[in-house]
Amino acid sequence: MEVARNGLEGARADIEILKAALLGRMAQFRGKIESLAPDSRWVAMLPKAFTVSEGMGRVISPLEGMLDLWNRYESEETTFTLMGGYAIDSFADDLDLLKAHYTAHSQATNGLGLARGVRNETQVKIYEILKQYRKRIPSELADDSAILETLPRLTPLPGHTPDAVELSGSYDAATTQAVLAWTAPTDESVATLEVRGSVGPEYDDEDDVLLATIPATGPHTWTGPFGLGAPGTAAAFKLYSITEEGNEKGSNAVTVERPV
């Protein structure tokens, strides 16, 4: 699962970095055309820029429109380069690379889905084995056996669901880490807090990872690099309030992004 998650986030980071770079090239291209052919049909044909938050469908189309217009202009007027000697061939290569990154992201998404399915199937098998184990052990040991007294529970003891805390998060550029903070639990039944995270901008309960276990009494902050290993990456977090009986309640989800 971790390998699949890392592959997905790596592909996403590659997309975000190159997407931001190509958006900058679009701005340079617009300025170039407006300076070379002001008030002309070429200016009227300039594609509208996308935003860095938009997905593949709204990103690839204007970039392809820019490549087509660049080709047409050079075939009818004159060749030119953008800042740093960036030529049309370099732009075409970068556009192909961005498409390849989107393909890799799609494949990584499928890979994570497959890994999740395998994990879920394994969990079902393990749960059945544990149920059989709990049924058999009492018949094999004396009533006062320490093993019987420490058998792990498969479900929490009866009890109420605790109140959730309010979570906030930010990105620390100096340490390249997420910084989480929360209000102190007001529910006296809360014994511990668990920081959990999932890779990507949306919190996913099926793929979250336990990052830290903290006493309810504090501290009330946590910092870490989870999911933020490269520019353009993002991670989502929740803080779970957990009672002695094992009942739990998740906080609001917060997303922390590392800028490109």
PDB file of C-alpha atoms in Angstrom:
ATOM      1  CA  MET A   1       0.000   0.000   0.000  1.00  0.00           C
ATOM      2  CA  GLU A   2       2.746   2.461   0.938  1.00  0.00           C
ATOM      3  CA  VAL A   3       4.582   1.857  -2.341  1.00  0.00           C
ATOM      4  CA  ALA A   4       1.347   2.400  -4.292  1.00  0.00           C
ATOM      5  CA  ARG A   5       0.566   5.580  -2.349  1.00  0.00           C
ATOM      6  CA  ASN A   6       4.058   6.930  -2.951  1.00  0.00           C
ATOM      7  CA  GLY A   7       3.779   6.191  -6.658  1.00  0.00           C
ATOM      8  CA  LEU A   8       0.488   8.060  -6.874  1.00  0.00           C
ATOM      9  CA  GLU A   9       1.775  11.089  -4.993  1.00  0.00           C
ATOM     10  CA  GLY A  10       5.000  11.140  -7.006  1.00  0.00           C
ATOM     11  CA  ALA A  11       3.008  11.215 -10.241  1.00  0.00           C
ATOM     12  CA  ARG A  12       0.816  13.992  -8.881  1.00  0.00           C
ATOM     13  CA  ALA A  13       3.862  16.038  -7.868  1.00  0.00           C
ATOM     14  CA  ASP A  14       5.353  15.631 -11.351  1.00  0.00           C
ATOM     15  CA  ILE A  15       2.111  16.920 -12.868  1.00  0.00           C
ATOM     16  CA  GLU A  16       1.868  19.933 -10.576  1.00  0.00           C
ATOM     17  CA  ILE A  17       5.476  21.021 -11.152  1.00  0.00           C
ATOM     18  CA  LEU A  18       5.318  20.774 -14.942  1.00  0.00           C
ATOM     19  CA  LYS A  19       1.813  22.220 -15.101  1.00  0.00           C
ATOM     20  CA  ALA A  20       2.966  25.336 -13.251  1.00  0.00           C
ATOM     21  CA  ALA A  21       6.000  25.660 -15.536  1.00  0.00           C
ATOM     22  CA  LEU A  22       3.885  25.390 -18.686  1.00  0.00           C
ATOM     23  CA  LEU A  23       1.393  27.905 -17.342  1.00  0.00           C
ATOM     24  CA  GLY A  24       4.312  30.317 -17.062  1.00  0.00           C
ATOM     25  CA  ARG A  25       5.284  29.550 -20.654  1.00  0.00           C
ATOM     26  CA  MET A  26       1.721  30.316 -21.746  1.00  0.00           C
ATOM     27  CA  ALA A  27       2.016  33.788 -20.213  1.00  0.00           C
ATOM     28  CA  GLN A  28       5.332  34.329 -22.010  1.00  0.00           C
ATOM     29  CA  PHE A  29       3.816  33.109 -25.277  1.00  0.00           C
ATOM     30  CA  ARG A  30       0.912  35.530 -24.978  1.00  0.00           C
ATOM     31  CA  GLY A  31       3.278  38.417 -24.366  1.00  0.00           C
ATOM     32  CA  LYS A  32       5.411  37.400 -27.336  1.00  0.00           C
ATOM     33  CA  ILE A  33       2.503  37.191 -29.762  1.00  0.00           C
ATOM     34  CA  GLU A  34       1.035  40.486 -28.532  1.00  0.00           C
ATOM     35  CA  SER A  35       4.404  42.187 -29.081  1.00  0.00           C
ATOM     36  CA  LEU A  36       5.068  40.621 -32.499  1.00  0.00           C
ATOM     37  CA  ALA A  37       1.569  40.994 -33.928  1.00  0.00           C
ATOM     38  CA  PRO A  38      -0.515  43.504 -31.922  1.00  0.00           C
ATOM     39  CA  ASP A  39      -4.199  43.814 -32.775  1.00  0.00           C
ATOM     40  CA  SER A  40      -3.966  40.892 -35.207  1.00  0.00           C
ATOM     41  CA  ARG A  41      -5.807  37.638 -35.764  1.00  0.00           C
ATOM     42  CA  TRP A  42      -2.934  35.920 -33.967  1.00  0.00           C
ATOM     43  CA  VAL A  43      -3.793  37.700 -30.728  1.00  0.00           C
ATOM     44  CA  ALA A  44      -7.459  36.838 -31.168  1.00  0.00           C
ATOM     45  CA  MET A  45      -6.514  33.165 -31.541  1.00  0.00           C
ATOM     46  CA  LEU A  46      -4.559  32.985 -28.270  1.00  0.00           C
ATOM     47  CA  PRO A  47      -5.986  30.204 -26.052  1.00  0.00           C
ATOM     48  CA  LYS A  48      -7.264  31.078 -22.591  1.00  0.00           C
ATOM     49  CA  ALA A  49      -4.927  30.079 -19.803  1.00  0.00           C
ATOM     50  CA  PHE A  50      -5.912  27.409 -17.295  1.00  0.00           C
ATOM     51  CA  THR A  51      -5.439  27.619 -13.522  1.00  0.00           C
ATOM     52  CA  VAL A  52      -3.028  25.403 -11.589  1.00  0.00           C
ATOM     53  CA  SER A  53      -5.939  23.816  -9.696  1.00  0.00           C
ATOM     54  CA  GLU A  54      -7.686  22.525 -12.832  1.00  0.00           C
ATOM     55  CA  GLY A  55      -7.555  18.938 -14.009  1.00  0.00           C
ATOM     56  CA  MET A  56      -6.269  17.283 -17.148  1.00  0.00           C
ATOM     57  CA  GLY A  57      -9.221  18.120 -19.407  1.00  0.00           C
ATOM     58  CA  ARG A  58      -8.911  21.859 -18.837  1.00  0.00           C
ATOM     59  CA  VAL A  59      -5.104  21.853 -18.932  1.00  0.00           C
ATOM     60  CA  ILE A  60      -4.155  19.839 -22.013  1.00  0.00           C
ATOM     61  CA  SER A  61      -6.585  21.512 -24.415  1.00  0.00           C
ATOM     62  CA  PRO A  62      -5.245  25.107 -24.131  1.00  0.00           C
ATOM     63  CA  LEU A  63      -1.663  23.824 -24.225  1.00  0.00           C
ATOM     64  CA  GLU A  64      -2.400  21.944 -27.438  1.00  0.00           C
ATOM     65  CA  GLY A  65      -4.019  25.119 -28.761  1.00  0.00           C
ATOM     66  CA  MET A  66      -0.851  27.043 -27.928  1.00  0.00           C
ATOM     67  CA  LEU A  67       1.315  24.485 -29.740  1.00  0.00           C
ATOM     68  CA  ASP A  68      -0.907  24.623 -32.806  1.00  0.00           C
ATOM     69  CA  LEU A  69      -0.868  28.440 -32.864  1.00  0.00           C
ATOM     70  CA  TRP A  70       2.906  28.509 -32.404  1.00  0.00           C
ATOM     71  CA  ASN A  71       3.330  26.128 -35.345  1.00  0.00           C
ATOM     72  CA  ARG A  72       1.001  28.188 -37.531  1.00  0.00           C
ATOM     73  CA  TYR A  73       2.715  31.468 -36.674  1.00  0.00           C
ATOM     74  CA  GLU A  74       6.173  30.137 -37.421  1.00  0.00           C
ATOM     75  CA  SER A  75       5.047  28.608 -40.715  1.00  0.00           C
ATOM     76  CA  GLU A  76       3.402  31.865 -41.886  1.00  0.00           C
ATOM     77  CA  GLU A  77       5.431  34.593 -40.155  1.00  0.00           C
ATOM     78  CA  THR A  78       8.732  33.947 -38.354  1.00  0.00           C
ATOM     79  CA  THR A  79      10.325  31.676 -35.797  1.00  0.00           C
ATOM     80  CA  PHE A  80      10.871  32.883 -32.230  1.00  0.00           C
ATOM     81  CA  THR A  81      11.794  31.650 -28.772  1.00  0.00           C
ATOM     82  CA  LEU A  82      10.548  32.433 -25.297  1.00  0.00           C
ATOM     83  CA  MET A  83      12.583  33.377 -22.241  1.00  0.00           C
ATOM     84  CA  GLY A  84      15.882  31.496 -21.953  1.00  0.00           C
ATOM     85  CA  GLY A  85      15.873  30.437 -25.621  1.00  0.00           C
ATOM     86  CA  TYR A  86      12.868  28.156 -25.070  1.00  0.00           C
ATOM     87  CA  ALA A  87      11.815  27.013 -28.562  1.00  0.00           C
ATOM     88  CA  ILE A  88       8.737  25.316 -29.926  1.00  0.00           C
ATOM     89  CA  ASP A  89      10.427  21.898 -29.911  1.00  0.00           C
ATOM     90  CA  SER A  90      11.092  22.221 -26.174  1.00  0.00           C
ATOM     91  CA  PHE A  91       7.466  23.146 -25.577  1.00  0.00           C
ATOM     92  CA  ALA A  92       6.253  20.161 -27.609  1.00  0.00           C
ATOM     93  CA  ASP A  93       8.526  17.869 -25.584  1.00  0.00           C
ATOM     94  CA  ASP A  94       7.249  19.301 -22.295  1.00  0.00           C
ATOM     95  CA  LEU A  95       3.643  18.905 -23.407  1.00  0.00           C
ATOM     96  CA  ASP A  96       4.296  15.253 -24.285  1.00  0.00           C
ATOM     97  CA  LEU A  97       5.957  14.801 -20.896  1.00  0.00           C
ATOM     98  CA  LEU A  98       2.944  16.287 -19.109  1.00  0.00           C
ATOM     99  CA  LYS A  99       0.658  13.861 -20.936  1.00  0.00           C
ATOM    100  CA  ALA A 100       2.960  11.016 -19.888  1.00  0.00           C
ATOM    101  CA  HIS A 101       2.731  12.196 -16.272  1.00  0.00           C
ATOM    102  CA  TYR A 102      -1.067  12.138 -16.486  1.00  0.00           C
ATOM    103  CA  THR A 103      -0.901   8.587 -17.846  1.00  0.00           C
ATOM    104  CA  ALA A 104       1.434   7.586 -15.004  1.00  0.00           C
ATOM    105  CA  HIS A 105      -0.977   9.159 -12.507  1.00  0.00           C
ATOM    106  CA  SER A 106      -3.875   7.159 -13.938  1.00  0.00           C
ATOM    107  CA  GLN A 107      -1.851   3.961 -13.754  1.00  0.00           C
ATOM    108  CA  ALA A 108      -0.782   4.761 -10.188  1.00  0.00           C
ATOM    109  CA  THR A 109      -4.429   5.328  -9.239  1.00  0.00           C
ATOM    110  CA  ASN A 110      -5.301   1.913 -10.626  1.00  0.00           C
ATOM    111  CA  GLY A 111      -2.333   0.399  -8.795  1.00  0.00           C
ATOM    112  CA  LEU A 112      -3.468   1.886  -5.496  1.00  0.00           C
ATOM    113  CA  GLY A 113      -6.973   0.564  -6.068  1.00  0.00           C
ATOM    114  CA  LEU A 114      -5.587  -2.920  -6.669  1.00  0.00           C
ATOM    115  CA  ALA A 115      -3.371  -2.726  -3.583  1.00  0.00           C
ATOM    116  CA  ARG A 116      -6.350  -1.561  -1.527  1.00  0.00           C
ATOM    117  CA  GLY A 117      -8.415  -4.504  -2.750  1.00  0.00           C
ATOM    118  CA  VAL A 118      -5.693  -6.982  -1.824  1.00  0.00           C
ATOM    119  CA  ARG A 119      -5.368  -5.371   1.614  1.00  0.00           C
ATOM    120  CA  ASN A 120      -9.119  -5.530   2.238  1.00  0.00           C
ATOM    121  CA  GLU A 121      -9.255  -9.195   1.238  1.00  0.00           C
ATOM    122  CA  THR A 122      -6.361  -9.944   3.579  1.00  0.00           C
ATOM    123  CA  GLN A 123      -8.033  -8.085   6.445  1.00  0.00           C
ATOM    124  CA  VAL A 124     -11.190 -10.165   6.038  1.00  0.00           C
ATOM    125  CA  LYS A 125      -9.149 -13.372   6.171  1.00  0.00           C
ATOM    126  CA  ILE A 126      -7.208 -12.206   9.224  1.00  0.00           C
ATOM    127  CA  TYR A 127     -10.409 -11.186  11.014  1.00  0.00           C
ATOM    128  CA  GLU A 128     -11.882 -14.656  10.520  1.00  0.00           C
ATOM    129  CA  ILE A 129      -8.684 -16.244  11.855  1.00  0.00           C
ATOM    130  CA  LEU A 130      -8.773 -13.976  14.914  1.00  0.00           C
ATOM    131  CA  LYS A 131     -12.394 -14.897  15.610  1.00  0.00           C
ATOM    132  CA  GLN A 132     -11.500 -18.581  15.470  1.00  0.00           C
ATOM    133  CA  TYR A 133      -8.494 -17.939  17.719  1.00  0.00           C
ATOM    134  CA  ARG A 134     -10.614 -16.183  20.343  1.00  0.00           C
ATOM    135  CA  LYS A 135     -13.096 -19.055  20.333  1.00  0.00           C
ATOM    136  CA  ARG A 136     -10.469 -21.770  20.659  1.00  0.00           C
ATOM    137  CA  ILE A 137      -8.053 -20.306  23.213  1.00  0.00           C
ATOM    138  CA  PRO A 138     -10.537 -20.425  26.144  1.00  0.00           C
ATOM    139  CA  SER A 139     -10.963 -24.155  25.591  1.00  0.00           C
ATOM    140  CA  GLU A 140      -7.207 -24.724  25.687  1.00  0.00           C
ATOM    141  CA  LEU A 141      -6.237 -22.699  28.773  1.00  0.00           C
ATOM    142  CA  ALA A 142      -7.204 -22.388  32.427  1.00  0.00           C
ATOM    143  CA  ASP A 143      -9.587 -19.618  33.433  1.00  0.00           C
ATOM    144  CA  ASP A 144      -6.872 -17.727  35.312  1.00  0.00           C
ATOM    145  CA  SER A 145      -4.411 -17.783  32.390  1.00  0.00           C
ATOM    146  CA  ALA A 146      -2.673 -14.486  31.697  1.00  0.00           C
ATOM    147  CA  ILE A 147      -3.123 -15.129  27.974  1.00  0.00           C
ATOM    148  CA  LEU A 148      -6.896 -15.205  28.379  1.00  0.00           C
ATOM    149  CA  GLU A 149      -6.848 -11.941  30.284  1.00  0.00           C
ATOM    150  CA  THR A 150      -4.861 -10.205  27.553  1.00  0.00           C
ATOM    151  CA  LEU A 151      -6.674 -11.494  24.477  1.00  0.00           C
ATOM    152  CA  PRO A 152      -7.069  -8.579  22.047  1.00  0.00           C
ATOM    153  CA  ARG A 153     -10.596  -7.365  21.472  1.00  0.00           C
ATOM    154  CA  LEU A 154     -12.002  -7.397  17.937  1.00  0.00           C
ATOM    155  CA  THR A 155     -14.569  -4.691  18.685  1.00  0.00           C
ATOM    156  CA  PRO A 156     -14.615  -1.828  21.218  1.00  0.00           C
ATOM    157  CA  LEU A 157     -16.362  -2.211  24.556  1.00  0.00           C
ATOM    158  CA  PRO A 158     -19.743  -0.501  24.868  1.00  0.00           C
ATOM    159  CA  GLY A 159     -19.461   3.213  25.443  1.00  0.00           C
ATOM    160  CA  HIS A 160     -20.313   6.590  23.960  1.00  0.00           C
ATOM    161  CA  THR A 161     -18.713   8.187  20.932  1.00  0.00           C
ATOM    162  CA  PRO A 162     -16.404  10.973  22.125  1.00  0.00           C
ATOM    163  CA  ASP A 163     -16.604  14.559  21.004  1.00  0.00           C
ATOM    164  CA  ALA A 164     -14.310  15.578  18.145  1.00  0.00           C
ATOM    165  CA  VAL A 165     -11.716  18.333  18.423  1.00  0.00           C
ATOM    166  CA  GLU A 166     -11.157  21.192  15.976  1.00  0.00           C
ATOM    167  CA  LEU A 167      -8.051  20.714  13.821  1.00  0.00           C
ATOM    168  CA  SER A 168      -6.073  23.322  11.858  1.00  0.00           C
ATOM    169  CA  GLY A 169      -3.049  22.897   9.611  1.00  0.00           C
ATOM    170  CA  SER A 170      -0.435  24.907   7.745  1.00  0.00           C
ATOM    171  CA  TYR A 171       2.783  24.430   5.784  1.00  0.00           C
ATOM    172  CA  ASP A 172       6.148  25.468   7.229  1.00  0.00           C
ATOM    173  CA  ALA A 173       8.391  26.416   4.310  1.00  0.00           C
ATOM    174  CA  ALA A 174      11.494  26.519   6.537  1.00  0.00           C
ATOM    175  CA  THR A 175      11.182  22.865   7.561  1.00  0.00           C
ATOM    176  CA  THR A 176       9.093  21.648   4.560  1.00  0.00           C
ATOM    177  CA  GLN A 177       6.711  20.058   7.053  1.00  0.00           C
ATOM    178  CA  ALA A 178       3.044  20.140   7.938  1.00  0.00           C
ATOM    179  CA  VAL A 179       2.156  21.872  11.200  1.00  0.00           C
ATOM    180  CA  LEU A 180      -1.055  20.726  12.893  1.00  0.00           C
ATOM    181  CA  ALA A 181      -2.704  22.258  15.940  1.00  0.00           C
ATOM    182  CA  TRP A 182      -5.918  21.478  17.766  1.00  0.00           C
ATOM    183  CA  THR A 183      -8.129  22.446  20.642  1.00  0.00           C
ATOM    184  CA  ALA A 184      -7.780  20.501  23.886  1.00  0.00           C
ATOM    185  CA  PRO A 185     -10.420  17.744  24.250  1.00  0.00           C
ATOM    186  CA  THR A 186     -13.326  18.775  26.459  1.00  0.00           C
ATOM    187  CA  ASP A 187     -14.684  15.230  26.713  1.00  0.00           C
ATOM    188  CA  GLU A 188     -13.189  13.679  29.857  1.00  0.00           C
ATOM    189  CA  SER A 189     -13.606  10.167  28.431  1.00  0.00           C
ATOM    190  CA  VAL A 190     -10.957  10.833  25.764  1.00  0.00           C
ATOM    191  CA  ALA A 191      -7.738   9.033  26.715  1.00  0.00           C
ATOM    192  CA  THR A 192      -5.573   9.424  23.621  1.00  0.00           C
ATOM    193  CA  LEU A 193      -5.441  11.257  20.325  1.00  0.00           C
ATOM    194  CA  GLU A 194      -4.223   9.830  17.027  1.00  0.00           C
ATOM    195  CA  VAL A 195      -2.876  11.896  14.161  1.00  0.00           C
ATOM    196  CA  ARG A 196      -3.742  10.158  10.905  1.00  0.00           C
ATOM    197  CA  GLY A 197      -2.938  11.234   7.375  1.00  0.00           C
ATOM    198  CA  SER A 198      -3.569  10.270   3.786  1.00  0.00           C
ATOM    199  CA  VAL A 199      -1.555  11.208   0.728  1.00  0.00           C
ATOM    200  CA  GLY A 200      -3.180  13.742  -1.594  1.00  0.00           C
ATOM    201  CA  PRO A 201      -5.458  16.749  -1.139  1.00  0.00           C
ATOM    202  CA  GLU A 202      -8.545  14.756  -0.082  1.00  0.00           C
ATOM    203  CA  TYR A 203      -8.676  12.755   3.151  1.00  0.00           C
ATOM    204  CA  ASP A 204      -9.285   9.065   2.441  1.00  0.00           C
ATOM    205  CA  ASP A 205     -10.381   6.925   5.401  1.00  0.00           C
ATOM    206  CA  GLU A 206      -9.498   3.746   3.510  1.00  0.00           C
ATOM    207  CA  ASP A 207      -5.892   4.770   2.947  1.00  0.00           C
ATOM    208  CA  ASP A 208      -5.063   6.786   6.048  1.00  0.00           C
ATOM    209  CA  VAL A 209      -1.898   6.107   8.031  1.00  0.00           C
ATOM    210  CA  LEU A 210      -1.322   6.401  11.776  1.00  0.00           C
ATOM    211  CA  LEU A 211       1.323   9.087  12.264  1.00  0.00           C
ATOM    212  CA  ALA A 212       1.359   9.687  16.013  1.00  0.00           C
ATOM    213  CA  THR A 213      -0.384   8.718  19.251  1.00  0.00           C
ATOM    214  CA  ILE A 214      -0.592  11.568  21.755  1.00  0.00           C
ATOM    215  CA  PRO A 215      -2.020  11.776  25.300  1.00  0.00           C
ATOM    216  CA  ALA A 216      -5.260  13.728  25.553  1.00  0.00           C
ATOM    217  CA  THR A 217      -3.511  16.083  27.983  1.00  0.00           C
ATOM    218  CA  GLY A 218      -1.077  17.254  25.300  1.00  0.00           C
ATOM    219  CA  PRO A 219       0.879  18.427  23.502  1.00  0.00           C
ATOM    220  CA  HIS A 220      -1.696  19.973  21.195  1.00  0.00           C
ATOM    221  CA  THR A 221       0.512  20.268  18.116  1.00  0.00           C
ATOM    222  CA  TRP A 222       2.222  17.907  15.675  1.00  0.00           C
ATOM    223  CA  THR A 223       4.712  18.514  12.870  1.00  0.00           C
ATOM    224  CA  GLY A 224       5.920  16.119  10.190  1.00  0.00           C
ATOM    225  CA  PRO A 225       6.851  15.757   6.516  1.00  0.00           C
ATOM    226  CA  PHE A 226       4.229  13.120   5.700  1.00  0.00           C
ATOM    227  CA  GLY A 227       3.087  13.368   2.066  1.00  0.00           C
ATOM    228  CA  LEU A 228       5.090  16.529   1.383  1.00  0.00           C
ATOM    229  CA  GLY A 229       8.305  15.113   0.001  1.00  0.00           C
ATOM    230  CA  ALA A 230       8.373  17.251  -3.151  1.00  0.00           C
ATOM    231  CA  PRO A 231       7.038  20.599  -4.409  1.00  0.00           C
ATOM    232  CA  GLY A 232       3.444  20.314  -5.573  1.00  0.00           C
ATOM    233  CA  THR A 233       2.551  17.526  -3.152  1.00  0.00           C
ATOM    234  CA  ALA A 234      -0.280  17.576  -0.620  1.00  0.00           C
ATOM    235  CA  ALA A 235      -1.483  15.590   2.360  1.00  0.00           C
ATOM    236  CA  ALA A 236      -4.744  15.526   4.311  1.00  0.00           C
ATOM    237  CA  PHE A 237      -4.990  14.987   8.058  1.00  0.00           C
ATOM    238  CA  LYS A 238      -7.479  14.163  10.799  1.00  0.00           C
ATOM    239  CA  LEU A 239      -7.139  13.916  14.567  1.00  0.00           C
ATOM    240  CA  TYR A 240      -9.041  11.083  16.217  1.00  0.00           C
ATOM    241  CA  SER A 241     -10.265  11.274  19.824  1.00  0.00           C
ATOM    242  CA  ILE A 242     -10.200   7.796  21.383  1.00  0.00           C
ATOM    243  CA  THR A 243     -11.682   6.584  24.678  1.00  0.00           C
ATOM    244  CA  GLU A 244     -10.325   3.857  26.964  1.00  0.00           C
ATOM    245  CA  GLU A 245     -12.928   1.509  25.479  1.00  0.00           C
ATOM    246  CA  GLY A 246     -11.624   2.127  21.966  1.00  0.00           C
ATOM    247  CA  ASN A 247     -14.494   4.263  20.705  1.00  0.00           C
ATOM    248  CA  GLU A 248     -13.304   7.058  18.463  1.00  0.00           C
ATOM    249  CA  LYS A 249     -14.362  10.197  16.623  1.00  0.00           C
ATOM    250  CA  GLY A 250     -12.468  11.975  13.855  1.00  0.00           C
ATOM    251  CA  SER A 251     -11.965  15.717  13.642  1.00  0.00           C
ATOM    252  CA  ASN A 252     -12.492  17.863  10.589  1.00  0.00           C
ATOM    253  CA  ALA A 253     -10.066  17.088   7.762  1.00  0.00           C
ATOM    254  CA  VAL A 254      -7.376  19.642   6.881  1.00  0.00           C
ATOM    255  CA  THR A 255      -5.225  19.700   3.745  1.00  0.00           C
ATOM    256  CA  VAL A 256      -1.643  20.935   3.714  1.00  0.00           C
ATOM    257  CA  GLU A 257       0.015  21.659   0.364  1.00  0.00           C
ATOM    258  CA  ARG A 258       3.670  22.172  -0.446  1.00  0.00           C
ATOM    259  CA  PRO A 259       3.889  24.965  -3.018  1.00  0.00           C
ATOM    260  CA  VAL A 260       5.432  24.359  -6.412  1.00  0.00           C
TER     261      VAL A 260
END
